[in-house]
Amino acid sequence: MLTLYDFNSTKGVNWHPHVGKVRYCLNYKGLEFKTIWLEYPEIEGIAKKLGVGPTRTFNGEPQYTLPMIVDDSTGVALAESVDIVEYLDKTYPDTPRLIPEGSHALQAAFRDAFYPKLSAYTPFLIPSTAMMLNPASDEYIRTKLETMLGMKLEDYYPKDEARVAAWNKWKAEVETFAAWFRKEDVWVMGDTPSFADFILAAFILSAKTVFGADSMEYKEILEINDGRWGRLAKNVEKYDPNIHTKYTVLLN
Amino acid sequence: MLTLYDFNSTKGVNWHPHVGKVRYCLNYKGLEFKTIWLEYPEIEGIAKKLGVGPTRTFNGEPQYTLPMIVDDSTGVALAESVDIVEYLDKTYPDTPRLIPEGSHALQAAFRDAFYPKLSAYTPFLIPSTAMMLNPASDEYIRTKLETMLGMKLEDYYPKDEARVAAWNKWKAEVETFAAWFRKEDVWVMGDTPSFADFILAAFILSAKTVFGADSMEYKEILEINDGRWGRLAKNVEKYDPNIHTKYTVLLN
């Protein structure tokens, strides 16, 4: 059995796109998995217990991050999404491959090209996200973020005209995406889904969870790149990260 | 016959990595081409004459850029490197393919993930580059850059301790590249070169031209990513952008 560690929240579903993309990949491959939902302060201890190292450093401090998986059938425990997906491709060769031969570095670069495009989106995302967290995570993450930002999370969220301007700035930034794709391609790599599609899909889905399906923000996201993001959301519906979710919480 | 438009300079060779990567691709494919070397102020007029549109906008103004090619055998004229290389793949199917089926968007994302990693390198590059230009280009580009930077190009180049700090900052930034690659891979896509390799190679070569082969800067670049960049420079030597160069200058 595969176990996936994900971020807990008051929503009771996956909301974090970094884990969401791995959930999409698992569902696309048809691999069953169990979810353990962690509060932020639990992550480091669990990682150390499982023998999983930090995935990066921040201000010189090692950072332990989700997603993280444990595969009981092999005893392997892993963090870092590209590594996880590549492990699944290799360990379950009868499932559809998500990082095709030769595309490892390009998939990693795609991820690193995509996430900076979300920088103008963080004023919307971070406060909205924080409001969904349980007290244990809220306390842990709020202090860190408010120190970093130098203000209360509530004040970081743009209001009135600033909100319109900030939203338009972000939309203009992600519209540059259009230049990457060939018009006729349904998926990033053409005919079949790959890891890169689920990076995008998980972001779109997290916007749906954070803002709400009926929000103006989510509706506008579906229209980005001439409707490409909306078509993608439709195409990946059957692999939704929140189907088959077994809800197991450690701390609470 | 293929004609490639490139940036002229006092060096009499290719120095601009955006054109360098296309020259590498042409040589790798074994396609003969003639170079016409342009001064900066000539680019827009030539593009318009050839019916080639701007490739982007800057402060709302359309920008006409190099590389640009004309293929006499088909009458096609193109700017924008990914489009050029894809055109060559399609028009000359007996030559080795550089953007393999399915990798179009990932190759474009690789480029967009790579170039921002050079932002900490611009204080070294821009002043050094400007000093190699002929008067027509120098005058044209210097005013633009100095207005943008708010200082003389000579003052933009970091000196003494600031130089050491700026260089180390840049090296740390590009070392993050190492995380994209599998250790065993010689090329970005594994066994054979693709467009992405020539993006990297053209950057390395431009550093050799701008700083000099014996400079400390160039020697350090060869050591980046555990010597990966040095091995790449060696592996692409036979496709050097400056072999078979026919020197044709318009303005001078």
Tab-separated table of C-alpha atoms in Angstrom, chain A residues 86 97 101-113 117 176 179-182 185 188-191 194 196, chain B residues 86 97 101-113 117 176 179-182 185 188-191 194 196:
chain	number	residue	atom	x	y	z
A	86	GLU	CA	9.885	9.047	-11.306
A	97	ARG	CA	4.511	6.842	-17.583
A	101	GLU	CA	12.336	8.794	-21.231
A	102	GLY	CA	14.549	11.810	-21.854
A	103	SER	CA	12.194	14.363	-20.327
A	104	HIS	CA	13.450	14.342	-16.713
A	105	ALA	CA	15.428	17.610	-16.824
A	106	LEU	CA	12.840	19.323	-19.029
A	107	GLN	CA	10.009	18.396	-16.653
A	108	ALA	CA	12.032	19.754	-13.714
A	109	ALA	CA	12.738	22.938	-15.685
A	110	PHE	CA	9.034	23.258	-16.555
A	111	ARG	CA	8.225	23.231	-12.851
A	112	ASP	CA	10.913	25.838	-12.170
A	113	ALA	CA	9.631	27.991	-15.027
A	117	LYS	CA	4.951	32.910	-12.670
A	176	THR	CA	2.969	34.498	-21.308
A	179	ALA	CA	3.836	31.209	-26.068
A	180	TRP	CA	5.083	27.843	-24.802
A	181	PHE	CA	2.283	25.757	-26.252
A	182	ARG	CA	1.405	24.724	-29.751
A	185	ASP	CA	-1.715	20.390	-28.386
A	188	VAL	CA	1.999	19.779	-22.631
A	189	MET	CA	3.751	16.926	-24.448
A	190	GLY	CA	1.157	16.700	-27.218
A	191	ASP	CA	-0.988	13.554	-27.224
A	194	SER	CA	2.745	14.058	-18.436
A	196	ALA	CA	3.837	18.945	-16.364
B	86	GLU	CA	11.305	23.767	-35.276
B	97	ARG	CA	15.879	16.541	-34.848
B	101	GLU	CA	8.079	15.121	-30.854
B	102	GLY	CA	6.228	16.171	-27.729
B	103	SER	CA	9.005	18.343	-26.308
B	104	HIS	CA	8.039	21.713	-27.843
B	105	ALA	CA	6.488	23.284	-24.723
B	106	LEU	CA	9.079	21.743	-22.409
B	107	GLN	CA	11.955	23.100	-24.525
B	108	ALA	CA	10.351	26.565	-24.468
B	109	ALA	CA	9.895	26.279	-20.681
B	110	PHE	CA	13.529	25.176	-20.311
B	111	ARG	CA	14.618	28.359	-22.038
B	112	ASP	CA	12.344	30.454	-19.813
B	113	ALA	CA	13.648	28.669	-16.718
B	117	LYS	CA	19.073	32.318	-13.751
B	176	THR	CA	20.581	25.074	-8.640
B	179	ALA	CA	18.930	19.512	-9.373
B	180	TRP	CA	17.369	19.337	-12.850
B	181	PHE	CA	19.772	16.789	-14.291
B	182	ARG	CA	20.233	13.099	-13.705
B	185	ASP	CA	22.883	12.050	-18.442
B	188	VAL	CA	19.590	17.372	-21.237
B	189	MET	CA	17.343	14.725	-22.840
B	190	GLY	CA	19.660	11.818	-22.040
B	191	ASP	CA	21.407	10.183	-24.993
B	194	SER	CA	18.457	18.719	-28.173
B	196	ALA	CA	18.136	22.829	-24.646
